[in-house]
mmCIF file of N, CA and C in Angstrom:
data_model
loop_
_atom_site.group_PDB
_atom_site.id
_atom_site.type_symbol
_atom_site.label_atom_id
_atom_site.label_comp_id
_atom_site.label_asym_id
_atom_site.label_seq_id
_atom_site.Cartn_x
_atom_site.Cartn_y
_atom_site.Cartn_z
ATOM 1 N N MET A 1 -4.591 -7.950 -1.616
ATOM 2 C CA MET A 1 -5.572 -8.683 -2.407
ATOM 3 C C MET A 1 -5.202 -8.404 -3.888
ATOM 4 N N LEU A 2 -5.470 -9.497 -4.543
ATOM 5 C CA LEU A 2 -5.224 -9.241 -5.934
ATOM 6 C C LEU A 2 -6.268 -10.055 -6.523
ATOM 7 N N PHE A 3 -6.810 -9.622 -7.871
ATOM 8 C CA PHE A 3 -7.532 -10.322 -8.801
ATOM 9 C C PHE A 3 -6.620 -11.632 -9.353
ATOM 10 N N THR A 4 -7.045 -12.863 -9.224
ATOM 11 C CA THR A 4 -6.910 -13.961 -10.056
ATOM 12 C C THR A 4 -7.495 -14.690 -11.064
ATOM 13 N N ASP A 5 -6.819 -15.520 -11.509
ATOM 14 C CA ASP A 5 -7.574 -16.873 -12.513
ATOM 15 C C ASP A 5 -7.744 -17.947 -11.314
ATOM 16 N N SER A 6 -8.196 -18.772 -12.076
ATOM 17 C CA SER A 6 -8.336 -20.185 -11.033
ATOM 18 C C SER A 6 -7.033 -20.566 -10.656
ATOM 19 N N ASN A 7 -6.318 -20.459 -11.132
ATOM 20 C CA ASN A 7 -4.852 -21.004 -11.107
ATOM 21 C C ASN A 7 -3.712 -20.112 -10.056
ATOM 22 N N GLY A 8 -4.669 -18.702 -9.518
ATOM 23 C CA GLY A 8 -4.083 -17.990 -8.356
ATOM 24 C C GLY A 8 -3.274 -17.024 -9.289
ATOM 25 N N ILE A 9 -2.984 -17.270 -10.377
ATOM 26 C CA ILE A 9 -2.213 -16.036 -11.314
ATOM 27 C C ILE A 9 -3.069 -14.795 -11.473
ATOM 28 N N GLU A 10 -2.098 -13.712 -10.795
ATOM 29 C CA GLU A 10 -2.868 -12.319 -11.126
ATOM 30 C C GLU A 10 -3.157 -11.894 -12.501
ATOM 31 N N ILE A 11 -4.453 -11.291 -12.358
ATOM 32 C CA ILE A 11 -4.773 -10.858 -13.805
ATOM 33 C C ILE A 11 -5.074 -9.506 -13.748
ATOM 34 N N GLN A 12 -5.000 -8.741 -14.993
ATOM 35 C CA GLN A 12 -4.931 -7.182 -15.037
ATOM 36 C C GLN A 12 -6.366 -6.941 -15.483
ATOM 37 N N ARG A 13 -6.738 -8.017 -16.503
ATOM 38 C CA ARG A 13 -8.280 -7.667 -16.963
ATOM 39 C C ARG A 13 -9.110 -9.259 -17.251
ATOM 40 N N ALA A 14 -10.044 -9.296 -17.519
ATOM 41 C CA ALA A 14 -11.535 -10.048 -17.718
ATOM 42 C C ALA A 14 -12.460 -9.925 -18.414
ATOM 43 N N SER A 15 -12.925 -11.007 -18.789
ATOM 44 C CA SER A 15 -13.967 -10.699 -20.033
ATOM 45 C C SER A 15 -15.591 -10.848 -19.226
ATOM 46 N N TRP A 16 -16.580 -10.469 -19.686
ATOM 47 C CA TRP A 16 -17.736 -10.483 -19.121
ATOM 48 C C TRP A 16 -17.737 -12.318 -19.010
ATOM 49 N N GLY A 17 -18.842 -12.698 -18.225
ATOM 50 C CA GLY A 17 -18.807 -13.913 -18.267
ATOM 51 C C GLY A 17 -17.576 -15.203 -17.752
ATOM 52 N N GLN A 18 -16.500 -14.477 -17.416
ATOM 53 C CA GLN A 18 -15.585 -15.451 -16.598
ATOM 54 C C GLN A 18 -15.560 -15.169 -15.208
ATOM 55 N N LYS A 19 -14.770 -16.581 -14.696
ATOM 56 C CA LYS A 19 -15.038 -16.457 -12.942
ATOM 57 C C LYS A 19 -14.050 -15.625 -12.906
ATOM 58 N N VAL A 20 -13.635 -14.743 -11.938
ATOM 59 C CA VAL A 20 -12.411 -14.084 -11.396
ATOM 60 C C VAL A 20 -12.697 -14.458 -9.799
ATOM 61 N N ASN A 21 -11.482 -14.385 -9.223
ATOM 62 C CA ASN A 21 -10.845 -14.686 -7.889
ATOM 63 C C ASN A 21 -10.308 -13.705 -7.310
ATOM 64 N N ILE A 22 -10.688 -13.368 -5.653
ATOM 65 C CA ILE A 22 -9.907 -12.687 -5.230
ATOM 66 C C ILE A 22 -8.809 -13.292 -4.430
ATOM 67 N N TRP A 23 -7.711 -13.114 -4.408
ATOM 68 C CA TRP A 23 -6.584 -13.823 -3.512
ATOM 69 C C TRP A 23 -6.515 -12.851 -2.212
ATOM 70 N N LEU A 24 -6.380 -13.057 -0.771
ATOM 71 C CA LEU A 24 -6.368 -12.364 0.238
ATOM 72 C C LEU A 24 -4.670 -12.881 0.711
ATOM 73 N N LYS A 25 -3.940 -12.104 0.897
ATOM 74 C CA LYS A 25 -2.495 -12.124 1.898
ATOM 75 C C LYS A 25 -3.573 -12.059 3.101
ATOM 76 N N GLN A 26 -3.048 -13.226 4.082
ATOM 77 C CA GLN A 26 -3.991 -12.839 5.325
ATOM 78 C C GLN A 26 -3.100 -13.672 6.194
ATOM 79 N N GLU A 27 -3.299 -13.338 7.763
ATOM 80 C CA GLU A 27 -3.268 -13.878 8.734
ATOM 81 C C GLU A 27 -3.998 -14.308 9.626
ATOM 82 N N HIS A 28 -4.225 -15.063 10.263
ATOM 83 C CA HIS A 28 -5.594 -15.383 11.476
ATOM 84 C C HIS A 28 -6.905 -15.195 10.699
ATOM 85 N N LEU A 29 -7.078 -15.261 9.796
ATOM 86 C CA LEU A 29 -8.495 -15.079 8.724
ATOM 87 C C LEU A 29 -9.204 -16.343 9.144
ATOM 88 N N VAL A 30 -8.654 -17.489 8.922
ATOM 89 C CA VAL A 30 -9.427 -19.087 8.867
ATOM 90 C C VAL A 30 -10.216 -18.791 9.669
ATOM 91 N N ASP A 31 -11.419 -19.630 9.153
ATOM 92 C CA ASP A 31 -12.698 -19.343 10.072
ATOM 93 C C ASP A 31 -13.283 -18.315 10.332
ATOM 94 N N GLU A 32 -12.874 -16.963 10.029
ATOM 95 C CA GLU A 32 -13.420 -15.714 10.036
ATOM 96 C C GLU A 32 -14.670 -15.555 8.930
ATOM 97 N N GLU A 33 -15.462 -14.592 9.409
ATOM 98 C CA GLU A 33 -16.392 -14.320 8.435
ATOM 99 C C GLU A 33 -16.149 -12.903 7.653
ATOM 100 N N ILE A 34 -15.812 -13.281 6.469
ATOM 101 C CA ILE A 34 -15.412 -12.177 5.408
ATOM 102 C C ILE A 34 -16.622 -11.940 4.541
ATOM 103 N N LYS A 35 -16.209 -10.510 4.523
ATOM 104 C CA LYS A 35 -17.411 -10.131 3.379
ATOM 105 C C LYS A 35 -16.696 -9.101 2.159
ATOM 106 N N VAL A 36 -16.688 -9.137 1.354
ATOM 107 C CA VAL A 36 -16.123 -8.113 0.446
ATOM 108 C C VAL A 36 -16.996 -7.370 -0.722
ATOM 109 N N GLU A 37 -16.922 -6.379 -0.723
ATOM 110 C CA GLU A 37 -17.803 -5.750 -1.741
ATOM 111 C C GLU A 37 -17.382 -5.141 -3.137
ATOM 112 N N ILE A 38 -17.837 -5.379 -4.014
ATOM 113 C CA ILE A 38 -17.024 -5.116 -5.394
ATOM 114 C C ILE A 38 -17.978 -4.134 -5.867
ATOM 115 N N TRP A 39 -17.244 -3.126 -6.483
ATOM 116 C CA TRP A 39 -17.326 -1.890 -7.328
ATOM 117 C C TRP A 39 -16.812 -1.427 -8.509
ATOM 118 N N ASP A 40 -17.499 -0.825 -9.526
ATOM 119 C CA ASP A 40 -16.849 -0.222 -10.539
ATOM 120 C C ASP A 40 -16.486 0.584 -10.376
ATOM 121 N N LYS A 41 -15.212 1.409 -11.032
ATOM 122 C CA LYS A 41 -14.533 2.408 -10.852
ATOM 123 C C LYS A 41 -14.267 2.806 -12.606
ATOM 124 N N ASP A 42 -14.982 3.596 -12.850
ATOM 125 C CA ASP A 42 -15.010 4.095 -14.262
ATOM 126 C C ASP A 42 -14.925 5.704 -14.533
ATOM 127 N N TYR A 43 -15.104 6.504 -15.669
ATOM 128 C CA TYR A 43 -14.901 7.607 -15.809
ATOM 129 C C TYR A 43 -15.936 8.377 -16.067
ATOM 130 N N PHE A 44 -17.229 7.845 -15.195
ATOM 131 C CA PHE A 44 -18.400 8.698 -15.602
ATOM 132 C C PHE A 44 -18.618 9.002 -14.104
ATOM 133 N N SER A 45 -19.809 9.939 -13.770
ATOM 134 C CA SER A 45 -20.192 10.472 -12.577
ATOM 135 C C SER A 45 -20.151 9.504 -11.172
ATOM 136 N N PHE A 46 -20.672 8.441 -11.933
ATOM 137 C CA PHE A 46 -20.845 7.476 -10.439
ATOM 138 C C PHE A 46 -20.286 6.266 -10.329
ATOM 139 N N ASN A 47 -19.751 5.741 -9.245
ATOM 140 C CA ASN A 47 -19.371 4.580 -9.451
ATOM 141 C C ASN A 47 -20.285 3.304 -9.015
ATOM 142 N N ASP A 48 -20.364 2.205 -9.363
ATOM 143 C CA ASP A 48 -21.551 1.357 -9.233
ATOM 144 C C ASP A 48 -21.189 0.300 -8.759
ATOM 145 N N HIS A 49 -22.214 -0.042 -7.869
ATOM 146 C CA HIS A 49 -22.013 -1.462 -6.945
ATOM 147 C C HIS A 49 -22.195 -2.493 -8.008
ATOM 148 N N GLY A 50 -21.259 -3.456 -7.827
ATOM 149 C CA GLY A 50 -21.127 -4.661 -8.433
ATOM 150 C C GLY A 50 -21.770 -6.237 -7.952
ATOM 151 N N GLY A 51 -21.601 -6.266 -6.682
ATOM 152 C CA GLY A 51 -21.756 -7.263 -6.061
ATOM 153 C C GLY A 51 -21.068 -7.750 -4.980
ATOM 154 N N TYR A 52 -21.395 -8.549 -3.909
ATOM 155 C CA TYR A 52 -20.918 -8.979 -2.827
ATOM 156 C C TYR A 52 -19.946 -10.301 -2.949
ATOM 157 N N ILE A 53 -19.169 -10.761 -2.115
ATOM 158 C CA ILE A 53 -18.872 -11.624 -1.616
ATOM 159 C C ILE A 53 -19.021 -12.007 -0.171
ATOM 160 N N ASN A 54 -19.882 -13.179 0.126
ATOM 161 C CA ASN A 54 -19.833 -13.136 1.871
ATOM 162 C C ASN A 54 -19.301 -14.836 1.781
ATOM 163 N N ASN A 55 -18.455 -15.080 2.843
ATOM 164 C CA ASN A 55 -18.182 -16.309 3.164
ATOM 165 C C ASN A 55 -18.192 -16.202 4.408
ATOM 166 N N LYS A 56 -18.932 -17.439 5.023
ATOM 167 C CA LYS A 56 -19.253 -17.141 6.584
ATOM 168 C C LYS A 56 -18.326 -17.650 7.426
ATOM 169 N N SER A 57 -17.051 -19.017 6.923
ATOM 170 C CA SER A 57 -16.256 -19.269 7.545
ATOM 171 C C SER A 57 -14.863 -19.428 6.329
ATOM 172 N N TYR A 58 -14.429 -18.453 6.252
ATOM 173 C CA TYR A 58 -13.151 -18.212 5.180
ATOM 174 C C TYR A 58 -12.022 -19.433 5.703
ATOM 175 N N ASP A 59 -11.970 -20.567 4.503
ATOM 176 C CA ASP A 59 -10.763 -21.624 4.486
ATOM 177 C C ASP A 59 -9.660 -21.166 4.105
ATOM 178 N N GLY A 60 -8.959 -19.939 3.515
ATOM 179 C CA GLY A 60 -7.944 -19.816 3.242
ATOM 180 C C GLY A 60 -7.890 -19.895 1.769
ATOM 181 N N ASN A 61 -9.003 -20.197 0.846
ATOM 182 C CA ASN A 61 -8.492 -20.183 -0.427
ATOM 183 C C ASN A 61 -9.303 -19.312 -1.096
ATOM 184 N N LEU A 62 -9.078 -19.107 -2.438
ATOM 185 C CA LEU A 62 -9.458 -17.966 -3.254
ATOM 186 C C LEU A 62 -10.527 -17.789 -2.934
ATOM 187 N N LEU A 63 -11.593 -16.772 -3.311
ATOM 188 C CA LEU A 63 -12.938 -16.026 -2.782
ATOM 189 C C LEU A 63 -13.119 -15.773 -4.485
ATOM 190 N N SER A 64 -14.489 -16.655 -4.914
ATOM 191 C CA SER A 64 -14.703 -16.533 -6.511
ATOM 192 C C SER A 64 -15.817 -15.668 -6.594
ATOM 193 N N PHE A 65 -15.960 -15.108 -7.882
ATOM 194 C CA PHE A 65 -17.185 -14.738 -8.120
ATOM 195 C C PHE A 65 -17.144 -14.582 -9.667
ATOM 196 N N SER A 66 -18.312 -14.307 -10.223
ATOM 197 C CA SER A 66 -18.611 -14.380 -11.973
ATOM 198 C C SER A 66 -18.922 -12.949 -12.566
ATOM 199 N N LEU A 67 -18.101 -12.581 -13.491
ATOM 200 C CA LEU A 67 -18.740 -11.072 -14.209
ATOM 201 C C LEU A 67 -19.582 -11.583 -15.011
ATOM 202 N N ASN A 68 -21.015 -11.569 -14.527
ATOM 203 C CA ASN A 68 -22.299 -11.984 -15.179
ATOM 204 C C ASN A 68 -23.131 -11.007 -15.410
ATOM 205 N N LYS A 69 -24.314 -11.310 -16.014
ATOM 206 C CA LYS A 69 -25.256 -10.546 -16.664
ATOM 207 C C LYS A 69 -25.591 -9.535 -16.019
ATOM 208 N N ALA A 70 -26.008 -9.686 -14.531
ATOM 209 C CA ALA A 70 -26.645 -8.843 -13.707
ATOM 210 C C ALA A 70 -25.572 -8.331 -13.191
ATOM 211 N N MET A 71 -24.200 -8.505 -12.936
ATOM 212 C CA MET A 71 -22.870 -6.999 -12.736
ATOM 213 C C MET A 71 -22.661 -6.294 -13.874
ATOM 214 N N LYS A 72 -22.765 -6.640 -14.975
ATOM 215 C CA LYS A 72 -22.841 -6.113 -16.265
ATOM 216 C C LYS A 72 -24.021 -4.933 -16.417
ATOM 217 N N ASP A 73 -25.206 -5.539 -16.070
ATOM 218 C CA ASP A 73 -26.056 -4.701 -16.212
ATOM 219 C C ASP A 73 -26.015 -3.425 -14.852
ATOM 220 N N GLU A 74 -25.722 -3.684 -13.965
ATOM 221 C CA GLU A 74 -25.160 -2.772 -13.005
ATOM 222 C C GLU A 74 -24.045 -1.427 -13.440
ATOM 223 N N THR A 75 -23.151 -2.162 -14.008
ATOM 224 C CA THR A 75 -21.769 -1.105 -13.929
ATOM 225 C C THR A 75 -21.651 -0.697 -15.151
ATOM 226 N N GLY A 76 -22.390 -1.444 -16.455
ATOM 227 C CA GLY A 76 -22.131 -1.047 -17.986
ATOM 228 C C GLY A 76 -20.854 -1.568 -18.141
ATOM 229 N N SER A 77 -21.111 -1.589 -19.714
ATOM 230 C CA SER A 77 -20.244 -2.355 -20.525
ATOM 231 C C SER A 77 -18.619 -1.955 -20.339
ATOM 232 N N TYR A 78 -18.076 -1.205 -19.726
ATOM 233 C CA TYR A 78 -16.833 -0.673 -19.307
ATOM 234 C C TYR A 78 -16.636 -0.495 -18.021
ATOM 235 N N ALA A 79 -16.057 -1.224 -17.264
ATOM 236 C CA ALA A 79 -15.914 -1.026 -15.673
ATOM 237 C C ALA A 79 -14.420 -1.689 -15.283
ATOM 238 N N LYS A 80 -13.911 -0.757 -14.418
ATOM 239 C CA LYS A 80 -12.787 -1.396 -13.657
ATOM 240 C C LYS A 80 -13.161 -1.866 -12.013
ATOM 241 N N LEU A 81 -12.858 -2.756 -12.301
ATOM 242 C CA LEU A 81 -13.295 -3.496 -10.929
ATOM 243 C C LEU A 81 -12.292 -2.875 -9.456
ATOM 244 N N TYR A 82 -13.069 -2.770 -8.543
ATOM 245 C CA TYR A 82 -12.171 -2.567 -7.349
ATOM 246 C C TYR A 82 -12.965 -3.278 -6.300
ATOM 247 N N TRP A 83 -12.543 -3.227 -4.986
ATOM 248 C CA TRP A 83 -13.100 -3.935 -3.814
ATOM 249 C C TRP A 83 -12.574 -2.791 -2.435
ATOM 250 N N PHE A 84 -13.106 -2.864 -1.693
ATOM 251 C CA PHE A 84 -13.032 -2.128 0.023
ATOM 252 C C PHE A 84 -11.905 -2.539 0.610
ATOM 253 N N ARG A 85 -10.686 -2.193 0.991
ATOM 254 C CA ARG A 85 -10.039 -2.664 1.674
ATOM 255 C C ARG A 85 -10.007 -2.944 2.982
ATOM 256 N N TYR A 86 -11.022 -2.145 3.355
ATOM 257 C CA TYR A 86 -11.491 -1.300 4.733
ATOM 258 C C TYR A 86 -12.168 -3.111 5.625
ATOM 259 N N ILE A 87 -12.641 -3.829 4.345
ATOM 260 C CA ILE A 87 -13.527 -5.102 4.754
ATOM 261 C C ILE A 87 -12.395 -6.111 5.464
ATOM 262 N N TYR A 88 -11.289 -5.974 4.817
ATOM 263 C CA TYR A 88 -10.069 -7.239 4.939
ATOM 264 C C TYR A 88 -9.590 -6.430 6.457
ATOM 265 N N LEU A 89 -9.167 -4.790 6.144
ATOM 266 C CA LEU A 89 -8.422 -4.608 7.668
ATOM 267 C C LEU A 89 -9.682 -4.752 9.057
ATOM 268 N N PHE A 90 -10.954 -4.793 8.670
ATOM 269 C CA PHE A 90 -12.063 -4.898 9.707
ATOM 270 C C PHE A 90 -12.109 -6.374 9.972
ATOM 271 N N ALA A 91 -12.049 -7.480 9.083
ATOM 272 C CA ALA A 91 -12.003 -8.658 9.705
ATOM 273 C C ALA A 91 -10.533 -9.202 10.375
ATOM 274 N N LEU A 92 -9.382 -8.585 10.107
ATOM 275 C CA LEU A 92 -8.053 -8.721 10.465
ATOM 276 C C LEU A 92 -8.230 -8.324 11.822
ATOM 277 N N LEU A 93 -8.758 -7.118 12.219
ATOM 278 C CA LEU A 93 -9.013 -6.475 13.592
ATOM 279 C C LEU A 93 -9.867 -7.261 14.405
ATOM 280 N N ARG A 94 -10.866 -7.714 13.660
ATOM 281 C CA ARG A 94 -11.737 -8.358 14.405
ATOM 282 C C ARG A 94 -11.162 -9.781 15.180
ATOM 283 N N SER A 95 -10.070 -10.230 14.227
ATOM 284 C CA SER A 95 -9.992 -11.860 14.477
ATOM 285 C C SER A 95 -8.482 -11.859 15.932
ATOM 286 N N LEU A 96 -8.125 -10.564 16.174
ATOM 287 C CA LEU A 96 -6.943 -9.963 16.864
ATOM 288 C C LEU A 96 -7.544 -10.455 18.757
#
């Protein structure tokens, strides 16, 4: 999985208000239900939940979300976003 811009180019940083995509290197996930949880990873005592991406029937394209005000309010002004890979693995195993 990679965070990308709208052209599918990997990014390392993004600004609040920007649309960000997740690219999945996948096999056999088309038409599967995909759920991705997004969390922040910071240097404070707790990691904060940032949001979800729910896709009822994955089409193989980028999964998009916005670094909006609600996410900023949850995570604080500085956050390093990450996702749970087990969701991808769960979807992969479920589709076999």
